[in-house]
Amino acid sequence: MARERYYAQEAREILGYQSAEAFEQALENSHVPPADGEDEELGPFWFIESLGQDETLSLGEIAKLAGVNRATPQKWHRSPTGKAARGYEKATPHPMRSVAEAMGVPAPEADEARPRYPRRVVVGFLKAIGYMDARGQLVEEIQNKGPGRWVPVKPTIDPHPVKDAEALDPKTKKPLTVDPLTRGRLRHYAPHASAVLGYKDVGVFEQSLNKGRVPKADGYDELQRPYWWLETLEGHKADAADRKEKRQAGPEPDGYTTEGQPFRLLPEDNYYAKKAAEPAASEAKNDAE
């Protein structure tokens, strides 16, 4: 199978350069590796491995790229210990490094006193938590979100690329929904899951979640927020009629005849009812004697 090629615009989106001019400048300054080849019609192209060898960013440079204060990337580099939202233990003590591992991009300087991360890893992380969209552009609504908990405006991109052998849903055998650029699956958070399942608002969705009426989260992101795959939600939606029929059905039959017909036992015919009645019958016999 031929290796996938990423042309200038795709490479720019993967590396999160906000304009073609910024990408060209980075290329001139050797912040972007030279192209791996050139197509006569489409121009220069890169392989994904090469794009993981671009410039590395300090925590201060990451803050500037993401449009956040300088303290935030420190939390992304080494997440605070303790409890996360909803009381869960934090599962990703090094959020950005976990993304590097998921993407298969070495981050040799991530543990140093002055850590630096490959730009592609930083952009992959920002796409995963909702600061950047699929095209590597900053999400405007996030920039003014203020303090407190928040969820991504749109489904985010999981940093684990889906391999060809994993590209089908194990239940339906249909292709998984992935980002065409990075091949990462789309993470749907509570508001997105609520909309897919047709709930009128997130509050009703979360009530149903607490009552076990919707599927448990498929995973938790780098900031410990629950998310669902689209396939999980669509599968739950498709089974709605069957679940309603089960809720409205009467009690299950006690057994089946040799002809396959279901039957119910009357209380006096039930084995357990007979056993429960034996002590009372014995006492009545003794009293009579």
Short mmCIF file of N, CA, C and O in Angstrom, two decimals, residues 32-157:
data_model
loop_
_atom_site.label_atom_id
_atom_site.label_comp_id
_atom_site.label_asym_id
_atom_site.label_seq_id
_atom_site.Cartn_x
_atom_site.Cartn_y
_atom_site.Cartn_z
N VAL A 32 9.90 23.66 9.72
CA VAL A 32 9.20 22.54 9.10
C VAL A 32 10.23 21.80 8.26
O VAL A 32 11.00 22.43 7.53
N PRO A 33 10.28 20.46 8.37
CA PRO A 33 11.28 19.71 7.59
C PRO A 33 11.04 19.85 6.10
O PRO A 33 9.91 20.09 5.66
N PRO A 34 12.07 19.72 5.30
CA PRO A 34 11.91 19.78 3.84
C PRO A 34 10.92 18.72 3.36
O PRO A 34 10.75 17.68 3.97
N ALA A 35 10.25 19.00 2.25
CA ALA A 35 9.28 18.06 1.69
C ALA A 35 9.96 16.74 1.34
O ALA A 35 11.13 16.70 0.95
N ASP A 36 9.21 15.66 1.49
CA ASP A 36 9.74 14.33 1.15
C ASP A 36 9.72 14.08 -0.35
O ASP A 36 10.37 13.15 -0.83
N GLY A 37 8.97 14.87 -1.08
CA GLY A 37 8.88 14.69 -2.52
C GLY A 37 8.00 15.77 -3.11
O GLY A 37 7.49 16.65 -2.41
N GLU A 38 7.81 15.71 -4.43
CA GLU A 38 6.98 16.71 -5.09
C GLU A 38 6.19 16.06 -6.21
O GLU A 38 6.73 15.27 -7.00
N ASP A 39 4.92 16.39 -6.23
CA ASP A 39 4.02 15.91 -7.27
C ASP A 39 3.96 16.97 -8.39
O ASP A 39 3.91 18.16 -8.10
N GLU A 40 3.98 16.53 -9.62
CA GLU A 40 4.00 17.49 -10.73
C GLU A 40 2.79 18.41 -10.73
O GLU A 40 2.88 19.57 -11.11
N GLU A 41 1.64 17.90 -10.27
CA GLU A 41 0.42 18.70 -10.29
C GLU A 41 0.12 19.34 -8.94
O GLU A 41 -0.29 20.50 -8.88
N LEU A 42 0.31 18.59 -7.86
CA LEU A 42 -0.12 19.06 -6.54
C LEU A 42 1.00 19.71 -5.73
O LEU A 42 0.74 20.27 -4.67
N GLY A 43 2.22 19.62 -6.18
CA GLY A 43 3.31 20.27 -5.48
C GLY A 43 3.97 19.41 -4.43
O GLY A 43 3.82 18.18 -4.41
N PRO A 44 4.72 20.03 -3.50
CA PRO A 44 5.47 19.27 -2.49
C PRO A 44 4.56 18.51 -1.54
O PRO A 44 3.45 18.94 -1.25
N PHE A 45 5.07 17.38 -1.03
CA PHE A 45 4.30 16.60 -0.08
C PHE A 45 5.23 16.06 1.01
O PHE A 45 6.45 15.98 0.84
N TRP A 46 4.60 15.70 2.16
CA TRP A 46 5.33 15.16 3.31
C TRP A 46 4.67 13.86 3.74
O TRP A 46 3.46 13.66 3.56
N PHE A 47 5.45 12.97 4.32
CA PHE A 47 4.89 11.80 4.99
C PHE A 47 4.66 12.16 6.45
O PHE A 47 5.32 13.06 7.00
N ILE A 48 3.75 11.46 7.09
CA ILE A 48 3.35 11.82 8.45
C ILE A 48 4.52 11.73 9.42
O ILE A 48 4.63 12.53 10.37
N GLU A 49 5.44 10.79 9.21
CA GLU A 49 6.58 10.66 10.11
C GLU A 49 7.46 11.92 10.08
O GLU A 49 7.98 12.36 11.10
N SER A 50 7.59 12.50 8.90
CA SER A 50 8.41 13.71 8.77
C SER A 50 7.79 14.88 9.51
O SER A 50 8.49 15.70 10.11
N LEU A 51 6.47 14.96 9.50
CA LEU A 51 5.79 16.08 10.16
C LEU A 51 5.90 15.98 11.68
O LEU A 51 5.61 16.94 12.37
N GLY A 52 6.31 14.84 12.18
CA GLY A 52 6.52 14.71 13.62
C GLY A 52 7.90 15.14 14.03
O GLY A 52 8.24 15.14 15.22
N GLN A 53 8.72 15.55 13.07
CA GLN A 53 10.10 15.95 13.36
C GLN A 53 10.28 17.46 13.18
O GLN A 53 11.38 17.94 12.94
N ASP A 54 9.19 18.21 13.31
CA ASP A 54 9.28 19.66 13.13
C ASP A 54 9.79 20.32 14.40
O ASP A 54 10.26 19.65 15.33
N GLU A 55 9.66 21.62 14.49
CA GLU A 55 10.17 22.37 15.63
C GLU A 55 9.50 21.93 16.93
O GLU A 55 8.38 21.42 16.94
N THR A 56 10.21 22.10 18.03
CA THR A 56 9.63 21.84 19.34
C THR A 56 9.28 23.16 20.00
O THR A 56 9.92 24.19 19.76
N LEU A 57 8.26 23.13 20.85
CA LEU A 57 7.74 24.33 21.49
C LEU A 57 7.91 24.25 23.00
O LEU A 57 7.66 23.20 23.61
N SER A 58 8.32 25.35 23.60
CA SER A 58 8.39 25.44 25.06
C SER A 58 6.98 25.65 25.61
O SER A 58 6.03 25.92 24.85
N LEU A 59 6.82 25.57 26.93
CA LEU A 59 5.51 25.78 27.53
C LEU A 59 5.01 27.20 27.26
O LEU A 59 3.81 27.41 27.04
N GLY A 60 5.92 28.16 27.25
CA GLY A 60 5.52 29.53 26.94
C GLY A 60 5.04 29.67 25.51
O GLY A 60 4.05 30.37 25.24
N GLU A 61 5.71 29.00 24.58
CA GLU A 61 5.30 29.04 23.17
C GLU A 61 3.98 28.30 22.97
O GLU A 61 3.16 28.68 22.13
N ILE A 62 3.77 27.25 23.76
CA ILE A 62 2.50 26.53 23.68
C ILE A 62 1.36 27.43 24.16
O ILE A 62 0.28 27.45 23.55
N ALA A 63 1.61 28.19 25.21
CA ALA A 63 0.59 29.13 25.71
C ALA A 63 0.22 30.14 24.63
O ALA A 63 -0.96 30.45 24.42
N LYS A 64 1.22 30.64 23.93
CA LYS A 64 0.98 31.62 22.87
C LYS A 64 0.20 31.00 21.73
O LYS A 64 -0.74 31.61 21.19
N LEU A 65 0.56 29.76 21.34
CA LEU A 65 -0.15 29.08 20.26
C LEU A 65 -1.61 28.83 20.61
O LEU A 65 -2.49 29.00 19.77
N ALA A 66 -1.87 28.44 21.86
CA ALA A 66 -3.24 28.10 22.28
C ALA A 66 -4.05 29.31 22.71
O ALA A 66 -5.27 29.21 22.87
N GLY A 67 -3.38 30.46 22.93
CA GLY A 67 -4.10 31.64 23.40
C GLY A 67 -4.53 31.54 24.84
O GLY A 67 -5.62 32.00 25.20
N VAL A 68 -3.67 30.95 25.70
CA VAL A 68 -4.00 30.79 27.11
C VAL A 68 -2.90 31.43 27.95
O VAL A 68 -1.86 31.83 27.43
N ASN A 69 -3.13 31.55 29.27
CA ASN A 69 -2.09 32.12 30.13
C ASN A 69 -0.95 31.11 30.31
O ASN A 69 -1.09 29.92 30.03
N ARG A 70 0.17 31.59 30.80
CA ARG A 70 1.39 30.77 30.84
C ARG A 70 1.30 29.61 31.84
O ARG A 70 2.06 28.65 31.74
N ALA A 71 0.37 29.70 32.79
CA ALA A 71 0.27 28.63 33.78
C ALA A 71 -0.46 27.40 33.23
O ALA A 71 -0.23 26.28 33.70
N THR A 72 -1.31 27.60 32.24
CA THR A 72 -2.13 26.49 31.73
C THR A 72 -1.29 25.36 31.11
O THR A 72 -1.53 24.18 31.41
N PRO A 73 -0.32 25.64 30.23
CA PRO A 73 0.47 24.54 29.68
C PRO A 73 1.24 23.74 30.73
O PRO A 73 1.53 22.56 30.51
N GLN A 74 1.56 24.37 31.86
CA GLN A 74 2.22 23.62 32.93
C GLN A 74 1.29 22.53 33.44
O GLN A 74 1.74 21.41 33.74
N LYS A 75 -0.01 22.82 33.52
CA LYS A 75 -0.99 21.81 33.94
C LYS A 75 -1.13 20.73 32.87
O LYS A 75 -1.33 19.56 33.19
N TRP A 76 -1.03 21.14 31.62
CA TRP A 76 -1.13 20.16 30.54
C TRP A 76 0.11 19.26 30.51
O TRP A 76 0.02 18.09 30.16
N HIS A 77 1.24 19.84 30.88
CA HIS A 77 2.48 19.05 30.91
C HIS A 77 2.47 18.05 32.06
O HIS A 77 2.79 16.88 31.89
N ARG A 78 2.09 18.50 33.23
CA ARG A 78 2.05 17.62 34.39
C ARG A 78 0.79 17.95 35.17
O ARG A 78 0.74 18.89 35.94
N SER A 79 -0.25 17.17 34.94
CA SER A 79 -1.55 17.44 35.54
C SER A 79 -1.47 17.36 37.07
O SER A 79 -0.79 16.50 37.61
N PRO A 80 -2.18 18.24 37.78
CA PRO A 80 -2.18 18.19 39.25
C PRO A 80 -2.69 16.83 39.74
O PRO A 80 -3.53 16.21 39.11
N THR A 81 -2.16 16.39 40.86
CA THR A 81 -2.61 15.12 41.42
C THR A 81 -3.94 15.33 42.13
O THR A 81 -4.38 16.45 42.34
N GLY A 82 -4.56 14.23 42.53
CA GLY A 82 -5.81 14.33 43.27
C GLY A 82 -6.99 13.89 42.44
O GLY A 82 -6.86 13.13 41.49
N LYS A 83 -8.16 14.40 42.80
CA LYS A 83 -9.40 13.99 42.17
C LYS A 83 -9.74 14.90 40.99
O LYS A 83 -9.47 16.09 41.01
N ALA A 84 -10.37 14.31 39.98
CA ALA A 84 -10.85 15.08 38.84
C ALA A 84 -12.35 15.30 39.01
O ALA A 84 -12.94 14.95 40.04
N ALA A 85 -12.98 15.89 38.00
CA ALA A 85 -14.41 16.10 38.04
C ALA A 85 -15.13 14.77 38.24
O ALA A 85 -14.69 13.73 37.77
N ARG A 86 -16.23 14.80 38.98
CA ARG A 86 -17.04 13.61 39.30
C ARG A 86 -16.33 12.65 40.24
O ARG A 86 -16.77 11.54 40.45
N GLY A 87 -15.18 13.07 40.81
CA GLY A 87 -14.52 12.26 41.82
C GLY A 87 -13.60 11.18 41.31
O GLY A 87 -13.05 10.42 42.08
N TYR A 88 -13.40 11.10 39.98
CA TYR A 88 -12.52 10.07 39.44
C TYR A 88 -11.06 10.44 39.68
O TYR A 88 -10.69 11.60 39.67
N GLU A 89 -10.23 9.42 39.86
CA GLU A 89 -8.80 9.66 39.94
C GLU A 89 -8.30 10.10 38.56
O GLU A 89 -8.76 9.58 37.55
N LYS A 90 -7.40 11.04 38.53
CA LYS A 90 -6.86 11.48 37.25
C LYS A 90 -6.09 10.33 36.60
O LYS A 90 -5.20 9.74 37.20
N ALA A 91 -6.47 10.03 35.37
CA ALA A 91 -5.87 8.89 34.68
C ALA A 91 -4.69 9.30 33.80
O ALA A 91 -3.98 8.44 33.31
N THR A 92 -4.51 10.58 33.57
CA THR A 92 -3.44 11.04 32.69
C THR A 92 -2.59 12.07 33.43
O THR A 92 -2.81 13.27 33.30
N PRO A 93 -1.61 11.62 34.25
CA PRO A 93 -0.78 12.57 34.99
C PRO A 93 0.09 13.44 34.10
O PRO A 93 0.54 14.49 34.51
N HIS A 94 0.34 13.00 32.85
CA HIS A 94 1.11 13.79 31.89
C HIS A 94 0.29 13.89 30.60
O HIS A 94 0.55 13.16 29.64
N PRO A 95 -0.72 14.77 30.56
CA PRO A 95 -1.64 14.81 29.42
C PRO A 95 -0.97 14.96 28.06
O PRO A 95 -1.27 14.20 27.13
N MET A 96 -0.06 15.92 27.91
CA MET A 96 0.55 16.11 26.58
C MET A 96 1.46 14.95 26.21
O MET A 96 1.52 14.55 25.05
N ARG A 97 2.16 14.41 27.18
CA ARG A 97 3.03 13.28 26.87
C ARG A 97 2.20 12.06 26.47
O ARG A 97 2.62 11.27 25.61
N SER A 98 1.01 11.90 27.06
CA SER A 98 0.15 10.78 26.69
C SER A 98 -0.30 10.91 25.23
O SER A 98 -0.46 9.90 24.54
N VAL A 99 -0.48 12.14 24.77
CA VAL A 99 -0.86 12.36 23.37
C VAL A 99 0.31 12.01 22.46
O VAL A 99 0.13 11.41 21.39
N ALA A 100 1.52 12.39 22.85
CA ALA A 100 2.71 12.03 22.07
C ALA A 100 2.81 10.52 21.91
O ALA A 100 3.08 10.00 20.82
N GLU A 101 2.56 9.79 22.99
CA GLU A 101 2.61 8.33 22.94
C GLU A 101 1.53 7.77 22.04
O GLU A 101 1.76 6.83 21.27
N ALA A 102 0.31 8.37 22.12
CA ALA A 102 -0.79 7.90 21.28
C ALA A 102 -0.50 8.12 19.80
O ALA A 102 -0.86 7.30 18.96
N MET A 103 0.16 9.23 19.48
CA MET A 103 0.46 9.56 18.10
C MET A 103 1.72 8.86 17.60
O MET A 103 2.01 8.88 16.40
N GLY A 104 2.48 8.27 18.50
CA GLY A 104 3.71 7.61 18.11
C GLY A 104 4.81 8.58 17.74
O GLY A 104 5.68 8.27 16.94
N VAL A 105 4.76 9.78 18.35
CA VAL A 105 5.76 10.80 18.09
C VAL A 105 6.68 10.91 19.30
O VAL A 105 6.20 11.20 20.40
N PRO A 106 7.96 10.69 19.15
CA PRO A 106 8.87 10.81 20.29
C PRO A 106 8.86 12.23 20.85
O PRO A 106 8.86 13.21 20.11
N ALA A 107 8.84 12.32 22.17
CA ALA A 107 8.92 13.62 22.84
C ALA A 107 10.07 13.54 23.84
O ALA A 107 9.85 13.51 25.05
N PRO A 108 11.31 13.50 23.36
CA PRO A 108 12.45 13.24 24.25
C PRO A 108 12.69 14.31 25.30
O PRO A 108 13.31 14.04 26.32
N GLU A 109 12.20 15.52 25.06
CA GLU A 109 12.47 16.60 26.00
C GLU A 109 11.29 16.89 26.92
O GLU A 109 11.30 17.86 27.65
N ALA A 110 10.29 16.00 26.89
CA ALA A 110 9.06 16.28 27.64
C ALA A 110 9.24 16.20 29.14
O ALA A 110 8.44 16.73 29.89
N ASP A 111 10.28 15.52 29.62
CA ASP A 111 10.46 15.36 31.06
C ASP A 111 11.55 16.27 31.63
O ASP A 111 11.88 16.20 32.80
N GLU A 112 12.15 17.10 30.79
CA GLU A 112 13.22 17.96 31.27
C GLU A 112 12.68 19.10 32.12
O GLU A 112 11.48 19.36 32.18
N ALA A 113 13.60 19.80 32.78
CA ALA A 113 13.19 20.93 33.62
C ALA A 113 12.50 22.01 32.80
O ALA A 113 11.60 22.70 33.28
N ARG A 114 12.94 22.15 31.56
CA ARG A 114 12.31 23.10 30.64
C ARG A 114 11.77 22.30 29.45
O ARG A 114 12.39 22.24 28.39
N PRO A 115 10.63 21.67 29.63
CA PRO A 115 10.12 20.73 28.61
C PRO A 115 9.79 21.42 27.29
O PRO A 115 9.36 22.57 27.26
N ARG A 116 9.99 20.68 26.23
CA ARG A 116 9.61 21.11 24.89
C ARG A 116 8.89 19.94 24.21
O ARG A 116 9.27 18.79 24.37
N TYR A 117 7.86 20.28 23.44
CA TYR A 117 7.08 19.26 22.75
C TYR A 117 7.08 19.53 21.25
O TYR A 117 7.01 20.69 20.83
N PRO A 118 7.12 18.48 20.42
CA PRO A 118 6.98 18.67 18.97
C PRO A 118 5.67 19.39 18.67
O PRO A 118 4.64 19.12 19.29
N ARG A 119 5.73 20.28 17.72
CA ARG A 119 4.55 21.08 17.39
C ARG A 119 3.36 20.20 17.02
O ARG A 119 2.23 20.49 17.40
N ARG A 120 3.60 19.12 16.29
CA ARG A 120 2.48 18.25 15.89
C ARG A 120 1.80 17.63 17.10
O ARG A 120 0.58 17.43 17.11
N VAL A 121 2.56 17.31 18.13
CA VAL A 121 1.98 16.77 19.35
C VAL A 121 1.12 17.83 20.05
O VAL A 121 0.02 17.54 20.51
N VAL A 122 1.62 19.05 20.11
CA VAL A 122 0.87 20.14 20.75
C VAL A 122 -0.46 20.36 20.01
O VAL A 122 -1.52 20.47 20.63
N VAL A 123 -0.40 20.40 18.69
CA VAL A 123 -1.61 20.61 17.90
C VAL A 123 -2.56 19.43 18.07
O VAL A 123 -3.78 19.61 18.22
N GLY A 124 -2.02 18.20 18.09
CA GLY A 124 -2.86 17.03 18.32
C GLY A 124 -3.54 17.09 19.68
O GLY A 124 -4.72 16.73 19.82
N PHE A 125 -2.81 17.59 20.69
CA PHE A 125 -3.38 17.73 22.02
C PHE A 125 -4.50 18.78 22.02
O PHE A 125 -5.57 18.56 22.59
N LEU A 126 -4.25 19.92 21.38
CA LEU A 126 -5.25 20.99 21.34
C LEU A 126 -6.50 20.56 20.57
O LEU A 126 -7.62 20.95 20.92
N LYS A 127 -6.33 19.74 19.55
CA LYS A 127 -7.48 19.20 18.83
C LYS A 127 -8.23 18.19 19.70
O LYS A 127 -9.46 18.08 19.63
N ALA A 128 -7.49 17.45 20.52
CA ALA A 128 -8.11 16.43 21.36
C ALA A 128 -8.95 17.03 22.49
O ALA A 128 -9.96 16.46 22.88
N ILE A 129 -8.52 18.18 23.03
CA ILE A 129 -9.25 18.76 24.16
C ILE A 129 -10.21 19.86 23.74
O ILE A 129 -10.96 20.39 24.56
N GLY A 130 -10.20 20.24 22.45
CA GLY A 130 -11.20 21.19 21.96
C GLY A 130 -10.75 22.62 21.77
O GLY A 130 -11.57 23.49 21.50
N TYR A 131 -9.45 22.90 21.88
CA TYR A 131 -8.97 24.26 21.66
C TYR A 131 -8.79 24.56 20.17
O TYR A 131 -8.82 25.71 19.76
N MET A 132 -8.54 23.53 19.37
CA MET A 132 -8.40 23.70 17.93
C MET A 132 -9.42 22.83 17.21
O MET A 132 -9.81 21.77 17.71
N ASP A 133 -9.84 23.29 16.03
CA ASP A 133 -10.75 22.48 15.23
C ASP A 133 -9.95 21.52 14.35
O ASP A 133 -8.71 21.47 14.42
N ALA A 134 -10.64 20.78 13.51
CA ALA A 134 -9.99 19.76 12.70
C ALA A 134 -8.97 20.34 11.73
O ALA A 134 -8.03 19.66 11.32
N ARG A 135 -9.12 21.62 11.38
CA ARG A 135 -8.22 22.24 10.42
C ARG A 135 -7.06 22.98 11.09
O ARG A 135 -6.31 23.68 10.43
N GLY A 136 -6.93 22.81 12.39
CA GLY A 136 -5.82 23.42 13.09
C GLY A 136 -6.03 24.90 13.40
O GLY A 136 -5.06 25.60 13.71
N GLN A 137 -7.27 25.35 13.36
CA GLN A 137 -7.59 26.74 13.68
C GLN A 137 -8.11 26.83 15.11
O GLN A 137 -8.84 25.95 15.57
N LEU A 138 -7.74 27.88 15.83
CA LEU A 138 -8.23 28.05 17.20
C LEU A 138 -9.74 28.23 17.20
O LEU A 138 -10.29 28.94 16.36
N VAL A 139 -10.41 27.57 18.13
CA VAL A 139 -11.86 27.68 18.26
C VAL A 139 -12.17 28.97 19.01
O VAL A 139 -11.78 29.15 20.16
N GLU A 140 -12.87 29.86 18.34
CA GLU A 140 -13.08 31.21 18.88
C GLU A 140 -13.82 31.19 20.21
O GLU A 140 -13.48 31.93 21.13
N GLU A 141 -14.83 30.33 20.33
CA GLU A 141 -15.63 30.33 21.56
C GLU A 141 -14.81 29.95 22.79
O GLU A 141 -15.12 30.36 23.91
N ILE A 142 -13.77 29.14 22.60
CA ILE A 142 -12.97 28.68 23.73
C ILE A 142 -12.11 29.81 24.29
O ILE A 142 -11.80 29.85 25.47
N GLN A 143 -11.72 30.74 23.44
CA GLN A 143 -10.80 31.78 23.87
C GLN A 143 -11.37 32.66 24.98
O GLN A 143 -10.65 33.24 25.77
N ASN A 144 -12.69 32.76 25.06
CA ASN A 144 -13.32 33.61 26.07
C ASN A 144 -14.23 32.79 26.99
O ASN A 144 -15.24 33.29 27.47
N LYS A 145 -13.84 31.55 27.22
CA LYS A 145 -14.71 30.68 28.02
C LYS A 145 -14.75 31.05 29.50
O LYS A 145 -15.68 30.72 30.20
N GLY A 146 -13.70 31.72 30.00
CA GLY A 146 -13.67 32.10 31.41
C GLY A 146 -13.35 30.91 32.30
O GLY A 146 -13.10 29.80 31.83
N PRO A 147 -13.36 31.12 33.63
CA PRO A 147 -13.02 30.04 34.56
C PRO A 147 -14.14 29.01 34.68
O PRO A 147 -15.26 29.24 34.23
N GLY A 148 -13.82 27.90 35.33
CA GLY A 148 -14.82 26.87 35.57
C GLY A 148 -14.79 25.76 34.53
O GLY A 148 -14.01 25.78 33.59
N ARG A 149 -15.67 24.78 34.71
CA ARG A 149 -15.71 23.63 33.82
C ARG A 149 -16.31 24.03 32.47
O ARG A 149 -17.16 24.89 32.37
N TRP A 150 -15.86 23.37 31.42
CA TRP A 150 -16.38 23.62 30.09
C TRP A 150 -16.23 22.35 29.27
O TRP A 150 -15.46 21.46 29.61
N VAL A 151 -16.98 22.28 28.21
CA VAL A 151 -16.87 21.15 27.29
C VAL A 151 -16.62 21.70 25.89
O VAL A 151 -16.97 22.84 25.59
N PRO A 152 -15.99 20.93 25.02
CA PRO A 152 -15.70 21.42 23.67
C PRO A 152 -16.95 21.82 22.91
O PRO A 152 -18.03 21.25 23.10
N VAL A 153 -16.79 22.80 22.04
CA VAL A 153 -17.91 23.28 21.24
C VAL A 153 -18.39 22.19 20.29
O VAL A 153 -19.59 22.00 20.10
N LYS A 154 -17.45 21.48 19.67
CA LYS A 154 -17.77 20.41 18.74
C LYS A 154 -17.04 19.14 19.16
O LYS A 154 -16.11 19.20 19.98
N PRO A 155 -17.44 17.97 18.60
CA PRO A 155 -16.68 16.75 18.89
C PRO A 155 -15.20 16.95 18.59
O PRO A 155 -14.84 17.63 17.63
N THR A 156 -14.35 16.37 19.41
CA THR A 156 -12.91 16.53 19.25
C THR A 156 -12.31 15.29 18.59
O THR A 156 -13.00 14.30 18.34
N ILE A 157 -11.00 15.35 18.33
CA ILE A 157 -10.33 14.28 17.59
C ILE A 157 -9.43 13.49 18.53
O ILE A 157 -8.51 14.04 19.15
#
